[in-house]
GROMACS .gro file of C-alpha atoms in nm:
model
  345
    1MET     CA    1  -4.255  -3.950  -6.829
    2PRO     CA    2  -4.128  -4.153  -7.219
    3THR     CA    3  -4.255  -4.012  -7.501
    4SER     CA    4  -4.588  -4.134  -7.676
    5LEU     CA    5  -4.550  -4.272  -7.983
    6LYS     CA    6  -4.800  -4.017  -8.118
    7ASP     CA    7  -4.562  -3.714  -8.034
    8PHE     CA    8  -4.297  -3.878  -8.152
    9GLU     CA    9  -4.491  -3.960  -8.545
   10ALA     CA   10  -4.620  -3.584  -8.516
   11VAL     CA   11  -4.280  -3.450  -8.621
   12PHE     CA   12  -4.237  -3.697  -8.973
   13PRO     CA   13  -4.451  -3.491  -9.151
   14ARG     CA   14  -4.258  -3.191  -9.098
   15LEU     CA   15  -3.968  -3.384  -9.212
   16ARG     CA   16  -4.069  -3.541  -9.495
   17GLU     CA   17  -4.171  -3.183  -9.620
   18ASP     CA   18  -3.826  -3.078  -9.581
   19LEU     CA   19  -3.734  -3.421  -9.766
   20LYS     CA   20  -4.004  -3.321 -10.095
   21GLU     CA   21  -3.840  -2.936 -10.061
   22HIS     CA   22  -3.496  -3.097 -10.109
   23CYS     CA   23  -3.617  -3.208 -10.452
   24THR     CA   24  -3.816  -2.956 -10.568
   25HIS     CA   25  -3.518  -2.713 -10.541
   26TYR     CA   26  -3.370  -3.019 -10.822
   27LYS     CA   27  -3.713  -2.963 -11.038
   28LEU     CA   28  -3.797  -3.293 -10.990
   29PRO     CA   29  -4.087  -3.445 -11.185
   30GLU     CA   30  -4.415  -3.478 -11.020
   31GLN     CA   31  -4.474  -3.830 -11.079
   32ALA     CA   32  -4.141  -3.894 -10.874
   33LEU     CA   33  -4.165  -3.679 -10.670
   34LYS     CA   34  -4.519  -3.841 -10.579
   35TRP     CA   35  -4.370  -4.161 -10.578
   36PHE     CA   36  -4.072  -4.100 -10.306
   37GLU     CA   37  -4.361  -3.939 -10.045
   38GLN     CA   38  -4.547  -4.282 -10.140
   39SER     CA   39  -4.210  -4.496 -10.050
   40LEU     CA   40  -4.108  -4.271  -9.678
   41THR     CA   41  -4.431  -4.268  -9.540
   42HIS     CA   42  -4.521  -4.653  -9.644
   43ASN     CA   43  -4.112  -4.744  -9.549
   44SER     CA   44  -4.138  -4.549  -9.218
   45LEU     CA   45  -4.457  -4.556  -9.080
   46GLY     CA   46  -4.630  -4.789  -8.946
   47GLY     CA   47  -4.372  -4.967  -8.699
   48LYS     CA   48  -4.343  -4.925  -8.303
   49CYS     CA   49  -4.069  -4.725  -8.374
   50ASN     CA   50  -3.882  -4.842  -8.051
   51ARG     CA   51  -3.529  -4.707  -8.152
   52GLY     CA   52  -3.653  -4.345  -8.268
   53LEU     CA   53  -3.866  -4.288  -7.913
   54SER     CA   54  -3.497  -4.456  -7.731
   55VAL     CA   55  -3.346  -4.103  -7.858
   56VAL     CA   56  -3.534  -3.920  -7.733
   57ASP     CA   57  -3.595  -4.079  -7.380
   58THR     CA   58  -3.264  -4.141  -7.356
   59THR     CA   59  -3.220  -3.712  -7.416
   60GLN     CA   60  -3.438  -3.665  -7.152
   61LEU     CA   61  -3.262  -3.889  -6.885
   62LEU     CA   62  -2.948  -3.728  -6.999
   63LEU     CA   63  -3.055  -3.381  -6.898
   64ALA     CA   64  -3.311  -3.484  -6.650
   65ARG     CA   65  -3.526  -3.271  -6.707
   66ASP     CA   66  -3.841  -3.187  -6.985
   67LEU     CA   67  -3.690  -3.149  -7.274
   68SER     CA   68  -3.756  -2.785  -7.504
   69GLN     CA   69  -4.014  -2.749  -7.830
   70ASP     CA   70  -3.682  -2.726  -7.978
   71GLU     CA   71  -3.496  -3.029  -7.843
   72PHE     CA   72  -3.793  -3.254  -7.869
   73PHE     CA   73  -3.830  -3.171  -8.178
   74ARG     CA   74  -3.437  -3.176  -8.280
   75SER     CA   75  -3.369  -3.540  -8.110
   76ALA     CA   76  -3.735  -3.694  -8.292
   77THR     CA   77  -3.521  -3.603  -8.590
   78LEU     CA   78  -3.213  -3.811  -8.515
   79GLY     CA   79  -3.500  -4.082  -8.389
   80TRP     CA   80  -3.654  -4.058  -8.738
   81MET     CA   81  -3.289  -4.086  -8.920
   82ILE     CA   82  -3.255  -4.407  -8.719
   83GLU     CA   83  -3.582  -4.491  -8.841
   84LEU     CA   84  -3.486  -4.437  -9.233
   85LEU     CA   85  -3.169  -4.633  -9.165
   86GLN     CA   86  -3.417  -4.934  -9.062
   87ALA     CA   87  -3.674  -4.865  -9.421
   88PHE     CA   88  -3.403  -4.855  -9.577
   89PHE     CA   89  -3.306  -5.201  -9.443
   90LEU     CA   90  -3.626  -5.334  -9.433
   91VAL     CA   91  -3.677  -5.278  -9.770
   92SER     CA   92  -3.377  -5.464  -9.892
   93ASP     CA   93  -3.408  -5.729  -9.653
   94ASP     CA   94  -3.764  -5.778  -9.806
   95ILE     CA   95  -3.583  -5.830 -10.134
   96MET     CA   96  -3.331  -6.058 -10.032
   97ASP     CA   97  -3.586  -6.277  -9.854
   98SER     CA   98  -3.861  -6.296 -10.085
   99SER     CA   99  -4.068  -6.172  -9.790
  100LYS     CA  100  -4.427  -6.165  -9.830
  101THR     CA  101  -4.538  -5.867  -9.560
  102ARG     CA  102  -4.466  -5.597  -9.333
  103ARG     CA  103  -4.587  -5.483  -9.062
  104GLY     CA  104  -4.905  -5.601  -9.192
  105GLN     CA  105  -4.893  -5.490  -9.547
  106PRO     CA  106  -4.717  -5.627  -9.851
  107CYS     CA  107  -4.343  -5.533  -9.861
  108TRP     CA  108  -4.329  -5.207 -10.067
  109TYR     CA  109  -4.130  -5.433 -10.410
  110LEU     CA  110  -4.476  -5.586 -10.391
  111MET     CA  111  -4.677  -5.343 -10.405
  112PRO     CA  112  -4.842  -5.222 -10.746
  113ASN     CA  113  -4.626  -5.122 -11.011
  114VAL     CA  114  -4.264  -5.119 -10.780
  115GLY     CA  115  -4.085  -5.463 -10.839
  116MET     CA  116  -3.698  -5.391 -10.899
  117ILE     CA  117  -3.781  -4.993 -10.830
  118ALA     CA  118  -3.756  -5.040 -10.496
  119ILE     CA  119  -3.380  -5.136 -10.448
  120ASN     CA  120  -3.348  -4.726 -10.556
  121ASP     CA  121  -3.602  -4.666 -10.348
  122ALA     CA  122  -3.405  -4.788 -10.042
  123PHE     CA  123  -3.123  -4.602 -10.151
  124MET     CA  124  -3.338  -4.296 -10.085
  125LEU     CA  125  -3.451  -4.341  -9.764
  126GLU     CA  126  -3.073  -4.370  -9.649
  127SER     CA  127  -2.928  -4.131  -9.853
  128SER     CA  128  -3.243  -3.879  -9.669
  129ILE     CA  129  -3.065  -3.970  -9.289
  130TYR     CA  130  -2.827  -3.715  -9.495
  131LEU     CA  131  -3.039  -3.412  -9.621
  132LEU     CA  132  -3.176  -3.422  -9.279
  133LEU     CA  133  -2.895  -3.384  -9.098
  134LYS     CA  134  -2.704  -3.163  -9.251
  135LYS     CA  135  -3.022  -2.906  -9.216
  136TYR     CA  136  -3.097  -2.936  -8.887
  137PHE     CA  137  -2.725  -3.034  -8.737
  138LYS     CA  138  -2.459  -2.861  -9.019
  139GLN     CA  139  -2.374  -2.612  -8.700
  140GLU     CA  140  -2.348  -2.802  -8.454
  141LYS     CA  141  -1.983  -2.921  -8.328
  142CYS     CA  142  -2.094  -3.295  -8.375
  143TYR     CA  143  -2.222  -3.266  -8.710
  144VAL     CA  144  -1.906  -3.453  -8.818
  145ASP     CA  145  -1.950  -3.728  -8.525
  146LEU     CA  146  -2.336  -3.737  -8.596
  147MET     CA  147  -2.233  -3.830  -8.997
  148GLU     CA  148  -1.914  -4.103  -8.934
  149LEU     CA  149  -2.146  -4.279  -8.685
  150PHE     CA  150  -2.419  -4.324  -8.886
  151HIS     CA  151  -2.210  -4.431  -9.149
  152GLU     CA  152  -1.992  -4.715  -8.914
  153VAL     CA  153  -2.343  -4.864  -8.785
  154SER     CA  154  -2.498  -4.872  -9.185
  155PHE     CA  155  -2.170  -5.112  -9.258
  156GLN     CA  156  -2.138  -5.304  -8.911
  157THR     CA  157  -2.515  -5.399  -8.973
  158GLU     CA  158  -2.395  -5.425  -9.429
  159LEU     CA  159  -2.116  -5.697  -9.261
  160GLY     CA  160  -2.430  -5.905  -9.050
  161GLN     CA  161  -2.691  -5.907  -9.284
  162ALA     CA  162  -2.332  -6.012  -9.524
  163CYS     CA  163  -2.242  -6.314  -9.251
  164ASP     CA  164  -2.626  -6.360  -9.226
  165LEU     CA  165  -2.664  -6.412  -9.557
  166LEU     CA  166  -2.391  -6.639  -9.639
  167THR     CA  167  -2.410  -6.861  -9.327
  168ALA     CA  168  -2.786  -7.022  -9.407
  169PRO     CA  169  -2.884  -6.888  -9.771
  170GLU     CA  170  -3.233  -6.980  -9.764
  171GLU     CA  171  -3.266  -7.263 -10.012
  172HIS     CA  172  -2.942  -7.445  -9.891
  173VAL     CA  173  -2.919  -7.598  -9.560
  174ASP     CA  174  -2.614  -7.682  -9.425
  175LEU     CA  175  -2.552  -7.702  -9.077
  176ASP     CA  176  -2.154  -7.757  -9.053
  177ASN     CA  177  -2.186  -7.397  -9.149
  178PHE     CA  178  -2.357  -7.321  -8.838
  179SER     CA  179  -2.154  -7.184  -8.528
  180LEU     CA  180  -2.203  -6.997  -8.229
  181GLU     CA  181  -1.931  -6.755  -8.273
  182LYS     CA  182  -2.090  -6.665  -8.642
  183TYR     CA  183  -2.420  -6.640  -8.485
  184THR     CA  184  -2.290  -6.395  -8.221
  185PHE     CA  185  -2.070  -6.192  -8.500
  186ILE     CA  186  -2.438  -6.216  -8.691
  187VAL     CA  187  -2.660  -6.052  -8.385
  188ILE     CA  188  -2.400  -5.819  -8.270
  189TYR     CA  189  -2.339  -5.603  -8.574
  190LYS     CA  190  -2.685  -5.693  -8.755
  191THR     CA  191  -2.884  -5.557  -8.465
  192ALA     CA  192  -2.725  -5.483  -8.133
  193TYR     CA  193  -2.484  -5.185  -8.248
  194TYR     CA  194  -2.847  -4.995  -8.461
  195SER     CA  195  -3.043  -5.118  -8.276
  196PHE     CA  196  -2.896  -5.052  -7.930
  197TYR     CA  197  -2.568  -4.861  -7.928
  198LEU     CA  198  -2.730  -4.616  -8.215
  199PRO     CA  199  -2.976  -4.472  -8.052
  200VAL     CA  200  -2.790  -4.390  -7.748
  201ALA     CA  201  -2.448  -4.222  -7.892
  202LEU     CA  202  -2.668  -4.021  -8.087
  203ALA     CA  203  -2.836  -3.874  -7.787
  204LEU     CA  204  -2.487  -3.875  -7.606
  205HIS     CA  205  -2.344  -3.637  -7.932
  206PHE     CA  206  -2.669  -3.471  -7.896
  207THR     CA  207  -2.650  -3.375  -7.540
  208GLY     CA  208  -2.256  -3.284  -7.527
  209PHE     CA  209  -2.202  -3.602  -7.313
  210ALA     CA  210  -2.055  -3.792  -7.584
  211THR     CA  211  -1.702  -3.830  -7.417
  212PRO     CA  212  -1.487  -4.130  -7.517
  213LYS     CA  213  -1.543  -4.348  -7.229
  214ASN     CA  214  -1.929  -4.243  -7.213
  215LEU     CA  215  -1.942  -4.425  -7.540
  216ARG     CA  216  -1.723  -4.673  -7.454
  217ILE     CA  217  -1.885  -4.774  -7.115
  218ALA     CA  218  -2.222  -4.751  -7.379
  219GLU     CA  219  -2.108  -4.997  -7.586
  220ASP     CA  220  -2.048  -5.244  -7.317
  221ILE     CA  221  -2.303  -5.261  -7.174
  222LEU     CA  222  -2.520  -5.225  -7.478
  223ILE     CA  223  -2.348  -5.481  -7.710
  224PRO     CA  224  -2.424  -5.739  -7.468
  225MET     CA  225  -2.783  -5.643  -7.437
  226GLY     CA  226  -2.854  -5.620  -7.802
  227GLU     CA  227  -2.750  -5.969  -7.800
  228TYR     CA  228  -2.939  -6.075  -7.519
  229PHE     CA  229  -3.243  -5.968  -7.690
  230GLN     CA  230  -3.177  -6.105  -8.049
  231VAL     CA  231  -3.100  -6.448  -7.866
  232GLN     CA  232  -3.425  -6.395  -7.642
  233ASP     CA  233  -3.619  -6.317  -8.004
  234ASP     CA  234  -3.508  -6.639  -8.121
  235TYR     CA  235  -3.665  -6.798  -7.819
  236LEU     CA  236  -3.936  -6.620  -7.833
  237ASP     CA  237  -3.986  -6.784  -8.196
  238ASN     CA  238  -4.007  -7.100  -8.106
  239PHE     CA  239  -4.140  -7.118  -7.731
  240ALA     CA  240  -4.405  -6.833  -7.772
  241ASP     CA  241  -4.812  -6.826  -7.754
  242PRO     CA  242  -4.833  -6.688  -8.128
  243SER     CA  243  -5.136  -6.483  -8.010
  244VAL     CA  244  -4.888  -6.307  -7.775
  245LEU     CA  245  -4.641  -6.278  -7.987
  246GLY     CA  246  -4.840  -6.146  -8.299
  247LYS     CA  247  -4.661  -6.374  -8.558
  248ILE     CA  248  -4.608  -6.787  -8.634
  249GLY     CA  249  -4.254  -6.828  -8.584
  250THR     CA  250  -4.064  -6.927  -8.923
  251ASP     CA  251  -3.719  -6.957  -8.795
  252ILE     CA  252  -3.736  -7.320  -8.773
  253GLN     CA  253  -3.845  -7.308  -9.171
  254ASP     CA  254  -3.661  -7.064  -9.278
  255ASN     CA  255  -3.306  -7.223  -9.225
  256LYS     CA  256  -3.236  -6.896  -8.929
  257CYS     CA  257  -2.910  -6.933  -8.795
  258SER     CA  258  -3.084  -6.906  -8.460
  259TRP     CA  259  -2.935  -6.968  -8.124
  260LEU     CA  260  -3.136  -7.234  -8.061
  261ILE     CA  261  -3.041  -7.475  -8.358
  262ASN     CA  262  -2.658  -7.387  -8.235
  263GLN     CA  263  -2.734  -7.495  -7.884
  264ALA     CA  264  -2.891  -7.814  -8.031
  265LEU     CA  265  -2.575  -7.855  -8.209
  266LYS     CA  266  -2.392  -7.851  -7.944
  267ILE     CA  267  -2.547  -8.095  -7.701
  268CYS     CA  268  -2.716  -8.307  -7.926
  269ASN     CA  269  -2.628  -8.640  -7.964
  270SER     CA  270  -2.574  -8.844  -8.323
  271GLU     CA  271  -2.960  -8.930  -8.354
  272GLN     CA  272  -3.033  -8.622  -8.246
  273ARG     CA  273  -2.808  -8.416  -8.486
  274GLN     CA  274  -3.002  -8.682  -8.801
  275VAL     CA  275  -3.333  -8.594  -8.670
  276LEU     CA  276  -3.170  -8.197  -8.746
  277GLU     CA  277  -3.011  -8.277  -9.043
  278ALA     CA  278  -3.281  -8.439  -9.192
  279ASN     CA  279  -3.584  -8.171  -9.121
  280TYR     CA  280  -3.420  -7.826  -9.030
  281GLY     CA  281  -3.494  -7.534  -9.293
  282LYS     CA  282  -3.733  -7.731  -9.487
  283LYS     CA  283  -4.092  -7.515  -9.584
  284ASP     CA  284  -4.263  -7.846  -9.397
  285LYS     CA  285  -4.471  -7.794  -9.113
  286GLU     CA  286  -4.392  -8.201  -9.023
  287CYS     CA  287  -3.990  -8.142  -9.061
  288GLU     CA  288  -4.076  -7.824  -8.821
  289THR     CA  289  -4.221  -8.062  -8.603
  290LYS     CA  290  -3.947  -8.267  -8.547
  291VAL     CA  291  -3.727  -8.020  -8.490
  292LYS     CA  292  -3.951  -7.901  -8.208
  293LYS     CA  293  -3.909  -8.178  -8.053
  294VAL     CA  294  -3.558  -8.241  -8.047
  295PHE     CA  295  -3.554  -7.916  -7.892
  296ASP     CA  296  -3.758  -7.990  -7.624
  297GLU     CA  297  -3.605  -8.297  -7.589
  298LEU     CA  298  -3.297  -8.134  -7.486
  299LYS     CA  299  -3.468  -7.861  -7.266
  300LEU     CA  300  -3.365  -7.547  -7.468
  301GLU     CA  301  -3.635  -7.349  -7.301
  302GLN     CA  302  -3.474  -7.399  -6.945
  303VAL     CA  303  -3.147  -7.326  -7.132
  304TYR     CA  304  -3.258  -7.063  -7.251
  305LYS     CA  305  -3.388  -6.972  -6.883
  306GLU     CA  306  -3.072  -6.995  -6.709
  307TYR     CA  307  -2.881  -6.805  -6.968
  308GLU     CA  308  -3.112  -6.519  -6.914
  309GLU     CA  309  -3.074  -6.482  -6.509
  310GLN     CA  310  -2.680  -6.523  -6.624
  311ARG     CA  311  -2.713  -6.284  -6.927
  312VAL     CA  312  -2.936  -6.023  -6.666
  313GLY     CA  313  -2.707  -6.001  -6.364
  314GLU     CA  314  -2.369  -5.957  -6.592
  315LEU     CA  315  -2.575  -5.645  -6.721
  316ARG     CA  316  -2.698  -5.525  -6.364
  317GLU     CA  317  -2.367  -5.564  -6.246
  318LYS     CA  318  -2.237  -5.360  -6.516
  319ILE     CA  319  -2.449  -5.084  -6.445
  320ALA     CA  320  -2.455  -5.099  -6.065
  321THR     CA  321  -2.073  -5.012  -6.156
  322LEU     CA  322  -2.109  -4.731  -6.417
  323ASP     CA  323  -1.911  -4.434  -6.361
  324GLU     CA  324  -2.144  -4.124  -6.369
  325SER     CA  325  -1.899  -3.834  -6.361
  326GLU     CA  326  -1.910  -3.809  -6.698
  327GLY     CA  327  -2.318  -3.760  -6.699
  328LEU     CA  328  -2.354  -4.105  -6.820
  329LYS     CA  329  -2.678  -4.206  -6.626
  330LYS     CA  330  -2.764  -4.566  -6.478
  331GLU     CA  331  -3.099  -4.497  -6.542
  332VAL     CA  332  -3.041  -4.508  -6.906
  333PHE     CA  333  -2.964  -4.900  -6.943
  334GLU     CA  334  -3.199  -4.971  -6.647
  335GLU     CA  335  -3.432  -4.831  -6.867
  336PHE     CA  336  -3.333  -5.047  -7.199
  337LEU     CA  337  -3.304  -5.325  -7.004
  338ARG     CA  338  -3.659  -5.304  -6.802
  339LYS     CA  339  -3.818  -5.347  -7.163
  340ILE     CA  340  -3.617  -5.656  -7.264
  341TYR     CA  341  -3.597  -5.878  -6.959
  342LYS     CA  342  -3.859  -6.121  -6.962
  343ARG     CA  343  -4.083  -5.957  -7.271
  344THR     CA  344  -4.344  -6.241  -7.412
  345LYS     CA  345  -4.302  -6.048  -7.790
   0.00000   0.00000   0.00000
């Protein structure tokens, strides 16, 4: 039975109190303590928590039974560490991208009196991961592995972000700078590792099934799955019904190095290329419409559907031939794939 968001969120107040208590040991002044609590609440809550929930659900699938109260709490705590990592990335990303809203409310740096203090708040969100890890997992033999995993995945995500920012700066459009190779690097490192591999790797360490072989199999399946998820995201940004998607796609106007523009550049003729050059990355509805017209002429919707079937076929084959002898279960990957295959939002 998948974990409910309500049950998962019920763990957060205790972790927030743990972090506040840690600060009181330093005799942190009340104003700063209150500020940290507001930052934790604003930036960690309000999302779908898919990454965090996946740690709990994967733990349950690996153990093939209901979790004890302690197992639920500790696997959920690992899940909340991913949500804190996500919060750290989002606070930083929103500043870098000059974003206005996040999860239906103003970005943290745009909240009253916050501004660039948000940079320090982002650092504190990241450091919170390691305080909780020490409190609840120091006695475990996987403690160092968990710590190293968070450090490595953080760096991988930051590499992906660096490549993204250098490839597609919002204020300077240069389609010659785009390529499918760069796109693949960006999505694997910026999204796939922390969104798909990290939750399963944490659950494998927690349950004692983190053999080198199991971790390698997990990476081999989850990284291509994470790449497919981001390609799907790029497709939905342009082709999904905004009322179903819950937002209006902005990739074209934002000069994103998306899967669609890279596919278009690969197959367009010189005339279509000129249209893309003249209109991509412009904050203008008419320019966006011209780019969308080229995407339609190139039948990118059909190109995506063929890609989806091929990629999902490859993933299903990998899952079907998976060796379960060391405790890794096919269901873990089937569940991930079930959630994203042919999603509409």
